[in-house]
Amino acid sequence: MTNNERKQATWIWYPGDFEVWLHREVCLRREERGNVYPPFYRLDSPYVSLKFQHIYTIAEAEEVTIAAQGRYNVMIDGRMVPSDTGKLLLPEGTHTFIVSVVNESGLPALFVQGSTIATDRSWNVASGNWSWVKPGSWKFHSAEEGPSLYRLSTMREEAAEITQKNDGSLLADFGKETFGYMQLHGLEGEGQVTLYYGESLEEALSESHCETFDRIAIAAGASPDYTHDKSKAFRYVNIVPEQGVAVGGVSMLYEYLPVEYRGRFRCSNERINRIYEVAAYTMHLTTREFFLDGIKRDRWVWSGDAYQSYLINYYLFFDEDVNRRTMIALRGKDPIDTHLNTILDYSFYWIIGLYDHYEYTGDLEFIRFIYPKMLGLLDFCRARANGNGMVEGKPGDWVFVDWADISKEGELSFQQVLFCRSLIVAAGFARMFEDAERAEQLEREAAALRGLMFDTFWDDEQGGFVHNRVNGQVQLHMTKYASMFALLLGFLDDAQRQSVARKVLMNDRVQKITTPYMRFYELAALCEIGEQAHVLSEMESYWGGMLDLGATSFWEVYDPEVKGNAQYAMSGRPFAKSLCHAWGAGPVFLLGKYYMGIKPLEAGYARFVIEPKLGGLTWFEGTVPANKDDIHVYMDERKITVRTGASPGLLRLTSSTEPSCPSAAFRELGQNRYELPLDTPNSEYVIAYVNAENER
Amino acid sequence: MTNNERKQATWIWYPGDFEVWLHREVCLRREERGNVYPPFYRLDSPYVSLKFQHIYTIAEAEEVTIAAQGRYNVMIDGRMVPSDTGKLLLPEGTHTFIVSVVNESGLPALFVQGSTIATDRSWNVASGNWSWVKPGSWKFHSAEEGPSLYRLSTMREEAAEITQKNDGSLLADFGKETFGYMQLHGLEGEGQVTLYYGESLEEALSESHCETFDRIAIAAGASPDYTHDKSKAFRYVNIVPEQGVAVGGVSMLYEYLPVEYRGRFRCSNERINRIYEVAAYTMHLTTREFFLDGIKRDRWVWSGDAYQSYLINYYLFFDEDVNRRTMIALRGKDPIDTHLNTILDYSFYWIIGLYDHYEYTGDLEFIRFIYPKMLGLLDFCRARANGNGMVEGKPGDWVFVDWADISKEGELSFQQVLFCRSLIVAAGFARMFEDAERAEQLEREAAALRGLMFDTFWDDEQGGFVHNRVNGQVQLHMTKYASMFALLLGFLDDAQRQSVARKVLMNDRVQKITTPYMRFYELAALCEIGEQAHVLSEMESYWGGMLDLGATSFWEVYDPEVKGNAQYAMSGRPFAKSLCHAWGAGPVFLLGKYYMGIKPLEAGYARFVIEPKLGGLTWFEGTVPANKDDIHVYMDERKITVRTGASPGLLRLTSSTEPSCPSAAFRELGQNRYELPLDTPNSEYVIAYVNAENER
């Protein structure tokens, strides 16, 4: 430092351990009817004992203040020096300054502030054995506010309607699905108050079967206002005071991750507009410390659910932090002794998700950090492949695929598609990091598996992949899973894509998908081959069907065949089904990627492409967050308007006449396809064209 | 259960996690002048979230009480049931009862007590993924006293002498090295009292350089009696109240592991008797939750120090628990990313120590438990061998060997001896567990390394192993380490043994050893070839030298050349040297194994052998704990008396006339050697013979 400005310190810790610690905290907040409900997969802990090292050179002795999460000591050049006052005079010259921090229950972290010496990412940290690495840090820049005080934001919200009953109980309806800390007001007397939460009215009123409740003891002479210290998911709260205590009113502290809705979408179809809005809100509710699956139950971080959330996030918030936090937390610590969340498919989603993250964000630093962890996980998967080089469920593995009545036996074609893509993704990173020998090995394995996958499971007659092979016997039964993922992940040629679309995905005789989770991929695959118009009507009927049942956020499972309160049941419990589930938010992604048609051409949106498509709409307009830029697009049957940011891109469209743009020149691609370079930064392009979608 | 007796429950936890948790607690108790001093190697934590499972069948519903260390929930047949009262009615019939326990800061553990259903080692536990294993348990049989309340025993001790000075300070001398919690009495007034601890008088009086102190704030009106909550090592305590506060008296709570001195030794040489007594006390002080290196500094668990403690333990307490606790704690959790304590040699000691533990205790259950962990550590070591198949210090490894001025560069012959022995030990266990392929592989590697070791380092002219090879260049410098370990660990033939004894160990021109740590092995090696008389005089001068300097426990380092207070210095600090160090207690082992001459012939002392040797003494008598038995032996120049326990054994002796025993018949072995079967359980054998040791 040559200037006299005070350098701002930041809290530092072992890289990845903030996420590991926070993941442990968050996962243990799940409750079922008053009981803690820990995950059945391993929860990791941060390292207990760290050394933070900084080799400095200063011309004059400098006083620093030290704050630590945990007990600590200080050594200068290997000698312990007193540090119990939290202040220390660092001697002039060049010295090795080491602070050891130990914390058995939380996250060891350090904050040192001097005028020129301050903790930051240039320091070193070791969890043992003097193996120095660069520390983790985030946005904690004050000694008083260490990372363990990290909380989401809150704001007070009033109930939309409060009904007081004769027995003194209150029923609060917050008007829509929400999440936060209940507040009681006008408390009088002494006794117990029970809060029965419901995502549905029926759940809140079912004292014996609602999934969550809280019991509060109100002491005599207590404050009339009370805020609960645990946050819950609900729309309705049934507040039941026992005799001797009265509740005058209620409100809540809404708890949320402060992210911005950078993605937007409006169109000529009001039902689709409402679907987009509810999907975006669903996503906001489940985008928290990490991507949760659902906010009522499980409130856990599941890799398959998270994979879909990453994709939706790119089209809504573009919040890279929550992606990274989720990926680090899911991977956890070594040793890997099970698949992520114990689920075979979920290990693969994690690896494949890293590719998307790099494509959309271009965050090479993160990929470099996570690369060895990715190899560790992939090696675990590879070591569990069978003699044919295929993966299948081994003892202790959960083969999930979907909540559906399907076989999990033997080699599933679906799992091979994900495994093969994981090998390809890993090989790509290996090439990027000049890890050539490994890249070649992984490429060989991927090619072999790809061949085997087609030889074994592709059924020309049925036009897609059959479901599985058991004890060497290929089963003739076909499901949609492998075929739609093979299409999405680039394993199919044109003829195969068309075959999958017609004979598998749009074939009523193939087993229907009843989770928004897998409908997401099914519809994305159809969009990939231009079936937006079909997908639009599917969105209207499927997601719209939930709206018709009063949904204010989208559900974990929706089966139009199931009627009445039976819609709320799951796992043998009448209200177990989650009515706010991240994987319900798929339309945000579908509309952003396949209607607005925006995606990166080079990592981190260094270049982008727009291929907008009305897909049955008369017009739409919206914004897609493209890393630092926001790209705006308007489209109707005669006009397209694009507003770009700093990065260049391409517009590709189909027009039955030659399109025109005053500010740039189109290039003809043949078959009514045209391409317009969007090279001028921060510009608006107004294009005249004639929509040709119905000509297809 | 067919009877009506109430089954006694015991606390259960994930196997090994009590030791991992306790190790973390103990290691973090080290302080240096008021500052916490965590180890620089990784400290592991127990699993955070466990499931305990019990599949039961009962004819009538049964009430159980549940106690847990941590938050918990209960599921019966996969359904959560209320458990917040700590009482639960288990339904009749056959059911799967699962209690999930979560604890972020301590040890998750469970205690369930019914009349027929009670937690014990027959339950299952999983740290994730429903991978059930048998739980750990120990001696915690009451709901109120869970494993986290485990403390060593304490008893009040008075100071031998208290000197009050004019300034109000007190100097307490407890008469000998001790360990515990200081107590102050007759407190009056208000202010700070500082306790300066000293293993020596000089240290206690050096307020600015003593290694440990405690500052206590006495509040006005506080109780006149105060017990400190942290235990320390000391003989002297300098108690300095500031103005306004007065201390009337002091005492201490001596803290100790309640073990029995089963081993005993008395002989004609009073200096040796005192050495045995002080060595035994040294061992008692350092035998605690685990084997500590030293009780003042480091108070940590070091594998090399522990290895020697295991050996001494077999001849003193025969406390298997502390061995097991120490071995489990040292091994820690996966992944292994450094050597144990980061020290190359210390990984090998751990493996070799398992062999001795099996030989002495016969505890196959423990070996079976630890076997996979041993293979994991050995694989780590094997993967770090260089292209020649030899180990050498790699970045991050500490190559320790001894506190001595020796080269640590390149391939050290000493490390290859330990590595080779580790391979042999592991191969032996692999054979025992019918892991034949692995056994063969390890045997091949051991044979190759053994050959290489002799080809590379054995120097016929110098008569032993040279120290090391650097960059392919064998160095001619010879130290004692490799040679004495090769002798002890069975790598040498008779000629080589004699050569090592004369040309290396008893050769004044070879670099002297100045730690009791390595003197232990040096003298044991000499005893192996019958040099007990020489060893006796070495013990007298070396350990006796410490006694002459006032030692009441034996030291970490003793160099007779160093004079005065300089004896207390280490690492550049005037009082850093430990004056009570486990590795100072070696004479207990030497006298038990090589004078009383008792050791197991079959694992767990199923058969034993006694080869008593006066080794320069006129007579001795003593006891060696031999697993369940105590074997007593008396020997003078004409008579030997042996009292046996339940197990049979053999007596072998040298006598210049044919020995006789009224109750059994001798067999002649040639060269004045005779053997007597000791087959009658719990018998006394009185043998007449004529000592022939001086004829050798």
PDB file of C-alpha atoms in Angstrom, chain B residues 491-691:
ATOM      1  CA  PHE B 491      15.167 -57.868  10.584  1.00  0.00           C
ATOM      2  CA  LEU B 492      18.664 -58.976  11.684  1.00  0.00           C
ATOM      3  CA  ASP B 493      20.347 -62.364  11.910  1.00  0.00           C
ATOM      4  CA  ASP B 494      22.594 -63.236  14.866  1.00  0.00           C
ATOM      5  CA  ALA B 495      25.775 -61.902  13.330  1.00  0.00           C
ATOM      6  CA  GLN B 496      24.087 -58.655  12.353  1.00  0.00           C
ATOM      7  CA  ARG B 497      22.638 -58.300  15.839  1.00  0.00           C
ATOM      8  CA  GLN B 498      26.039 -58.687  17.450  1.00  0.00           C
ATOM      9  CA  SER B 499      27.564 -56.284  14.953  1.00  0.00           C
ATOM     10  CA  VAL B 500      24.912 -53.673  15.654  1.00  0.00           C
ATOM     11  CA  ALA B 501      25.363 -54.056  19.397  1.00  0.00           C
ATOM     12  CA  ARG B 502      29.159 -53.681  19.376  1.00  0.00           C
ATOM     13  CA  LYS B 503      29.820 -51.408  16.428  1.00  0.00           C
ATOM     14  CA  VAL B 504      26.780 -49.163  16.585  1.00  0.00           C
ATOM     15  CA  LEU B 505      24.928 -49.132  19.881  1.00  0.00           C
ATOM     16  CA  MET B 506      27.881 -49.508  22.240  1.00  0.00           C
ATOM     17  CA  ASN B 507      30.229 -47.486  20.073  1.00  0.00           C
ATOM     18  CA  ASP B 508      31.073 -44.118  21.607  1.00  0.00           C
ATOM     19  CA  ARG B 509      32.008 -42.661  18.255  1.00  0.00           C
ATOM     20  CA  VAL B 510      28.456 -42.965  16.959  1.00  0.00           C
ATOM     21  CA  GLN B 511      26.276 -39.904  17.654  1.00  0.00           C
ATOM     22  CA  LYS B 512      24.780 -40.137  21.144  1.00  0.00           C
ATOM     23  CA  ILE B 513      21.039 -40.158  21.722  1.00  0.00           C
ATOM     24  CA  THR B 514      19.838 -37.503  24.163  1.00  0.00           C
ATOM     25  CA  THR B 515      16.119 -38.214  24.383  1.00  0.00           C
ATOM     26  CA  PRO B 516      14.644 -40.879  26.627  1.00  0.00           C
ATOM     27  CA  TYR B 517      12.420 -41.501  23.584  1.00  0.00           C
ATOM     28  CA  MET B 518      15.168 -43.049  21.499  1.00  0.00           C
ATOM     29  CA  ARG B 519      17.234 -44.275  24.463  1.00  0.00           C
ATOM     30  CA  PHE B 520      14.244 -46.549  25.126  1.00  0.00           C
ATOM     31  CA  TYR B 521      14.696 -48.366  21.804  1.00  0.00           C
ATOM     32  CA  GLU B 522      18.469 -48.309  22.036  1.00  0.00           C
ATOM     33  CA  LEU B 523      18.431 -50.014  25.421  1.00  0.00           C
ATOM     34  CA  ALA B 524      15.651 -52.411  24.430  1.00  0.00           C
ATOM     35  CA  ALA B 525      17.750 -53.478  21.459  1.00  0.00           C
ATOM     36  CA  LEU B 526      20.705 -54.113  23.737  1.00  0.00           C
ATOM     37  CA  CYS B 527      18.514 -56.167  26.053  1.00  0.00           C
ATOM     38  CA  GLU B 528      17.379 -58.219  23.060  1.00  0.00           C
ATOM     39  CA  ILE B 529      20.934 -59.474  22.733  1.00  0.00           C
ATOM     40  CA  GLY B 530      21.431 -60.046  26.452  1.00  0.00           C
ATOM     41  CA  GLU B 531      23.155 -56.809  27.410  1.00  0.00           C
ATOM     42  CA  GLN B 532      20.974 -56.269  30.487  1.00  0.00           C
ATOM     43  CA  ALA B 533      23.983 -55.604  32.718  1.00  0.00           C
ATOM     44  CA  HIS B 534      25.176 -52.831  30.423  1.00  0.00           C
ATOM     45  CA  VAL B 535      21.640 -51.468  30.153  1.00  0.00           C
ATOM     46  CA  LEU B 536      21.314 -51.412  33.939  1.00  0.00           C
ATOM     47  CA  SER B 537      24.269 -49.108  34.276  1.00  0.00           C
ATOM     48  CA  GLU B 538      22.960 -46.940  31.451  1.00  0.00           C
ATOM     49  CA  MET B 539      19.615 -46.624  33.230  1.00  0.00           C
ATOM     50  CA  GLU B 540      21.387 -45.769  36.453  1.00  0.00           C
ATOM     51  CA  SER B 541      23.400 -43.023  34.861  1.00  0.00           C
ATOM     52  CA  TYR B 542      20.840 -41.611  32.422  1.00  0.00           C
ATOM     53  CA  TRP B 543      17.538 -41.795  34.329  1.00  0.00           C
ATOM     54  CA  GLY B 544      19.477 -41.581  37.573  1.00  0.00           C
ATOM     55  CA  GLY B 545      21.053 -38.395  36.223  1.00  0.00           C
ATOM     56  CA  MET B 546      17.607 -36.822  36.080  1.00  0.00           C
ATOM     57  CA  LEU B 547      16.904 -37.964  39.635  1.00  0.00           C
ATOM     58  CA  ASP B 548      20.147 -36.323  40.724  1.00  0.00           C
ATOM     59  CA  LEU B 549      18.806 -33.068  39.296  1.00  0.00           C
ATOM     60  CA  GLY B 550      15.668 -33.447  41.423  1.00  0.00           C
ATOM     61  CA  ALA B 551      13.358 -34.992  38.881  1.00  0.00           C
ATOM     62  CA  THR B 552      10.095 -36.314  40.327  1.00  0.00           C
ATOM     63  CA  SER B 553       8.975 -37.394  36.850  1.00  0.00           C
ATOM     64  CA  PHE B 554      11.065 -38.054  33.771  1.00  0.00           C
ATOM     65  CA  TRP B 555      11.828 -35.515  31.096  1.00  0.00           C
ATOM     66  CA  GLU B 556      11.318 -34.976  27.420  1.00  0.00           C
ATOM     67  CA  VAL B 557      15.036 -34.475  26.798  1.00  0.00           C
ATOM     68  CA  TYR B 558      17.967 -35.048  29.098  1.00  0.00           C
ATOM     69  CA  ASP B 559      21.478 -34.255  28.081  1.00  0.00           C
ATOM     70  CA  PRO B 560      23.977 -34.783  30.919  1.00  0.00           C
ATOM     71  CA  GLU B 561      26.260 -32.269  29.249  1.00  0.00           C
ATOM     72  CA  VAL B 562      23.811 -29.416  29.776  1.00  0.00           C
ATOM     73  CA  LYS B 563      24.113 -27.742  33.155  1.00  0.00           C
ATOM     74  CA  GLY B 564      21.916 -25.675  35.476  1.00  0.00           C
ATOM     75  CA  ASN B 565      18.788 -23.922  34.388  1.00  0.00           C
ATOM     76  CA  ALA B 566      19.700 -24.507  30.768  1.00  0.00           C
ATOM     77  CA  GLN B 567      18.221 -27.979  31.345  1.00  0.00           C
ATOM     78  CA  TYR B 568      14.757 -26.409  31.376  1.00  0.00           C
ATOM     79  CA  ALA B 569      15.046 -24.629  28.028  1.00  0.00           C
ATOM     80  CA  MET B 570      13.773 -25.770  24.665  1.00  0.00           C
ATOM     81  CA  SER B 571      12.689 -24.203  21.369  1.00  0.00           C
ATOM     82  CA  GLY B 572      14.267 -20.915  22.415  1.00  0.00           C
ATOM     83  CA  ARG B 573      12.077 -20.576  25.511  1.00  0.00           C
ATOM     84  CA  PRO B 574      13.654 -20.880  28.976  1.00  0.00           C
ATOM     85  CA  PHE B 575      11.041 -23.284  30.413  1.00  0.00           C
ATOM     86  CA  ALA B 576       9.554 -24.932  27.370  1.00  0.00           C
ATOM     87  CA  LYS B 577      11.029 -28.359  28.063  1.00  0.00           C
ATOM     88  CA  SER B 578       8.566 -30.873  29.428  1.00  0.00           C
ATOM     89  CA  LEU B 579       9.652 -32.339  32.756  1.00  0.00           C
ATOM     90  CA  CYS B 580       6.994 -35.028  32.663  1.00  0.00           C
ATOM     91  CA  HIS B 581       7.049 -36.829  29.376  1.00  0.00           C
ATOM     92  CA  ALA B 582       5.566 -40.245  28.653  1.00  0.00           C
ATOM     93  CA  TRP B 583       8.617 -41.327  26.742  1.00  0.00           C
ATOM     94  CA  GLY B 584      10.662 -40.840  29.918  1.00  0.00           C
ATOM     95  CA  ALA B 585       8.948 -43.872  31.466  1.00  0.00           C
ATOM     96  CA  GLY B 586      10.812 -46.494  29.435  1.00  0.00           C
ATOM     97  CA  PRO B 587      12.475 -48.277  32.391  1.00  0.00           C
ATOM     98  CA  VAL B 588       9.089 -49.789  33.339  1.00  0.00           C
ATOM     99  CA  PHE B 589       9.029 -51.599  30.014  1.00  0.00           C
ATOM    100  CA  LEU B 590      12.708 -52.522  30.058  1.00  0.00           C
ATOM    101  CA  LEU B 591      12.530 -54.008  33.574  1.00  0.00           C
ATOM    102  CA  GLY B 592       9.264 -55.824  32.856  1.00  0.00           C
ATOM    103  CA  LYS B 593      10.144 -57.284  29.497  1.00  0.00           C
ATOM    104  CA  TYR B 594      13.887 -57.868  29.809  1.00  0.00           C
ATOM    105  CA  TYR B 595      14.592 -58.435  33.522  1.00  0.00           C
ATOM    106  CA  MET B 596      11.373 -60.016  34.764  1.00  0.00           C
ATOM    107  CA  GLY B 597      11.373 -61.269  31.183  1.00  0.00           C
ATOM    108  CA  ILE B 598       7.660 -61.811  30.696  1.00  0.00           C
ATOM    109  CA  LYS B 599       5.915 -61.596  27.333  1.00  0.00           C
ATOM    110  CA  PRO B 600       3.057 -63.296  25.469  1.00  0.00           C
ATOM    111  CA  LEU B 601       3.771 -66.391  23.403  1.00  0.00           C
ATOM    112  CA  GLU B 602       0.284 -66.430  21.970  1.00  0.00           C
ATOM    113  CA  ALA B 603      -2.022 -63.479  21.387  1.00  0.00           C
ATOM    114  CA  GLY B 604      -3.557 -62.078  24.546  1.00  0.00           C
ATOM    115  CA  TYR B 605      -1.220 -64.074  26.809  1.00  0.00           C
ATOM    116  CA  ALA B 606      -3.094 -67.285  25.986  1.00  0.00           C
ATOM    117  CA  ARG B 607       0.400 -68.646  26.606  1.00  0.00           C
ATOM    118  CA  PHE B 608       3.304 -66.718  28.016  1.00  0.00           C
ATOM    119  CA  VAL B 609       7.027 -67.091  28.467  1.00  0.00           C
ATOM    120  CA  ILE B 610       9.278 -65.955  31.312  1.00  0.00           C
ATOM    121  CA  GLU B 611      12.957 -65.535  30.668  1.00  0.00           C
ATOM    122  CA  PRO B 612      14.102 -63.704  33.810  1.00  0.00           C
ATOM    123  CA  LYS B 613      17.521 -62.112  33.946  1.00  0.00           C
ATOM    124  CA  LEU B 614      19.267 -60.464  36.896  1.00  0.00           C
ATOM    125  CA  GLY B 615      21.229 -58.248  34.525  1.00  0.00           C
ATOM    126  CA  GLY B 616      23.609 -57.027  37.214  1.00  0.00           C
ATOM    127  CA  LEU B 617      21.105 -57.121  40.101  1.00  0.00           C
ATOM    128  CA  THR B 618      21.447 -59.390  43.135  1.00  0.00           C
ATOM    129  CA  TRP B 619      17.732 -60.008  43.328  1.00  0.00           C
ATOM    130  CA  PHE B 620      14.451 -58.641  42.088  1.00  0.00           C
ATOM    131  CA  GLU B 621      10.800 -59.393  42.541  1.00  0.00           C
ATOM    132  CA  GLY B 622       7.792 -58.054  40.790  1.00  0.00           C
ATOM    133  CA  THR B 623       4.597 -58.517  38.885  1.00  0.00           C
ATOM    134  CA  VAL B 624       3.693 -58.211  35.226  1.00  0.00           C
ATOM    135  CA  PRO B 625       0.036 -57.856  34.198  1.00  0.00           C
ATOM    136  CA  ALA B 626      -0.571 -60.549  31.621  1.00  0.00           C
ATOM    137  CA  ASN B 627      -4.046 -59.729  30.339  1.00  0.00           C
ATOM    138  CA  LYS B 628      -6.404 -61.270  32.909  1.00  0.00           C
ATOM    139  CA  ASP B 629      -3.567 -62.723  34.965  1.00  0.00           C
ATOM    140  CA  ASP B 630      -0.876 -61.189  37.085  1.00  0.00           C
ATOM    141  CA  ILE B 631       2.388 -63.075  36.867  1.00  0.00           C
ATOM    142  CA  HIS B 632       4.679 -62.719  39.808  1.00  0.00           C
ATOM    143  CA  VAL B 633       8.367 -63.490  39.669  1.00  0.00           C
ATOM    144  CA  TYR B 634      11.167 -63.457  42.222  1.00  0.00           C
ATOM    145  CA  MET B 635      14.761 -64.065  41.242  1.00  0.00           C
ATOM    146  CA  ASP B 636      18.100 -64.161  42.994  1.00  0.00           C
ATOM    147  CA  GLU B 637      21.290 -65.972  42.136  1.00  0.00           C
ATOM    148  CA  ARG B 638      20.080 -69.328  43.460  1.00  0.00           C
ATOM    149  CA  LYS B 639      16.304 -69.193  43.429  1.00  0.00           C
ATOM    150  CA  ILE B 640      13.449 -68.252  41.139  1.00  0.00           C
ATOM    151  CA  THR B 641       9.821 -68.165  42.227  1.00  0.00           C
ATOM    152  CA  VAL B 642       6.983 -67.797  39.749  1.00  0.00           C
ATOM    153  CA  ARG B 643       3.285 -67.406  40.558  1.00  0.00           C
ATOM    154  CA  THR B 644       1.069 -67.891  37.553  1.00  0.00           C
ATOM    155  CA  GLY B 645      -2.568 -67.131  36.766  1.00  0.00           C
ATOM    156  CA  ALA B 646      -5.114 -69.021  34.698  1.00  0.00           C
ATOM    157  CA  SER B 647      -3.021 -69.249  31.531  1.00  0.00           C
ATOM    158  CA  PRO B 648      -0.183 -71.696  30.960  1.00  0.00           C
ATOM    159  CA  GLY B 649       3.327 -70.659  30.099  1.00  0.00           C
ATOM    160  CA  LEU B 650       6.980 -71.548  29.940  1.00  0.00           C
ATOM    161  CA  LEU B 651       9.926 -70.579  32.058  1.00  0.00           C
ATOM    162  CA  ARG B 652      13.281 -70.451  30.266  1.00  0.00           C
ATOM    163  CA  LEU B 653      16.471 -69.870  32.169  1.00  0.00           C
ATOM    164  CA  THR B 654      20.194 -70.291  32.138  1.00  0.00           C
ATOM    165  CA  SER B 655      21.687 -72.246  34.988  1.00  0.00           C
ATOM    166  CA  SER B 656      25.143 -73.586  35.425  1.00  0.00           C
ATOM    167  CA  THR B 657      23.683 -76.660  37.163  1.00  0.00           C
ATOM    168  CA  GLU B 658      20.538 -78.515  36.294  1.00  0.00           C
ATOM    169  CA  PRO B 659      17.697 -76.562  37.920  1.00  0.00           C
ATOM    170  CA  SER B 660      14.962 -78.231  39.930  1.00  0.00           C
ATOM    171  CA  CYS B 661      11.368 -77.545  40.773  1.00  0.00           C
ATOM    172  CA  PRO B 662       9.251 -79.732  43.102  1.00  0.00           C
ATOM    173  CA  SER B 663       6.077 -79.275  41.046  1.00  0.00           C
ATOM    174  CA  ALA B 664       7.263 -79.670  37.431  1.00  0.00           C
ATOM    175  CA  ALA B 665      10.056 -81.123  35.343  1.00  0.00           C
ATOM    176  CA  PHE B 666      12.707 -79.151  33.415  1.00  0.00           C
ATOM    177  CA  ARG B 667      13.628 -79.846  29.858  1.00  0.00           C
ATOM    178  CA  GLU B 668      17.233 -79.247  28.798  1.00  0.00           C
ATOM    179  CA  LEU B 669      17.729 -76.994  25.758  1.00  0.00           C
ATOM    180  CA  GLY B 670      21.503 -77.195  25.582  1.00  0.00           C
ATOM    181  CA  GLN B 671      24.183 -74.596  26.363  1.00  0.00           C
ATOM    182  CA  ASN B 672      22.985 -74.379  30.008  1.00  0.00           C
ATOM    183  CA  ARG B 673      19.499 -73.408  28.859  1.00  0.00           C
ATOM    184  CA  TYR B 674      16.496 -75.100  30.493  1.00  0.00           C
ATOM    185  CA  GLU B 675      12.767 -74.861  30.011  1.00  0.00           C
ATOM    186  CA  LEU B 676      10.006 -75.549  32.533  1.00  0.00           C
ATOM    187  CA  PRO B 677       6.350 -75.889  31.515  1.00  0.00           C
ATOM    188  CA  LEU B 678       4.072 -73.845  33.775  1.00  0.00           C
ATOM    189  CA  ASP B 679       0.870 -75.688  33.011  1.00  0.00           C
ATOM    190  CA  THR B 680      -0.951 -75.763  36.350  1.00  0.00           C
ATOM    191  CA  PRO B 681      -3.173 -72.722  36.664  1.00  0.00           C
ATOM    192  CA  ASN B 682      -2.719 -70.321  39.576  1.00  0.00           C
ATOM    193  CA  SER B 683       0.367 -72.098  40.922  1.00  0.00           C
ATOM    194  CA  GLU B 684       3.581 -71.162  42.568  1.00  0.00           C
ATOM    195  CA  TYR B 685       6.739 -72.693  41.143  1.00  0.00           C
ATOM    196  CA  VAL B 686       9.848 -72.576  43.283  1.00  0.00           C
ATOM    197  CA  ILE B 687      13.001 -73.245  41.304  1.00  0.00           C
ATOM    198  CA  ALA B 688      16.475 -73.909  42.575  1.00  0.00           C
ATOM    199  CA  TYR B 689      19.205 -73.019  40.066  1.00  0.00           C
ATOM    200  CA  VAL B 690      22.628 -71.432  39.837  1.00  0.00           C
ATOM    201  CA  ASN B 691      22.851 -68.135  38.081  1.00  0.00           C
TER     202      ASN B 691
END
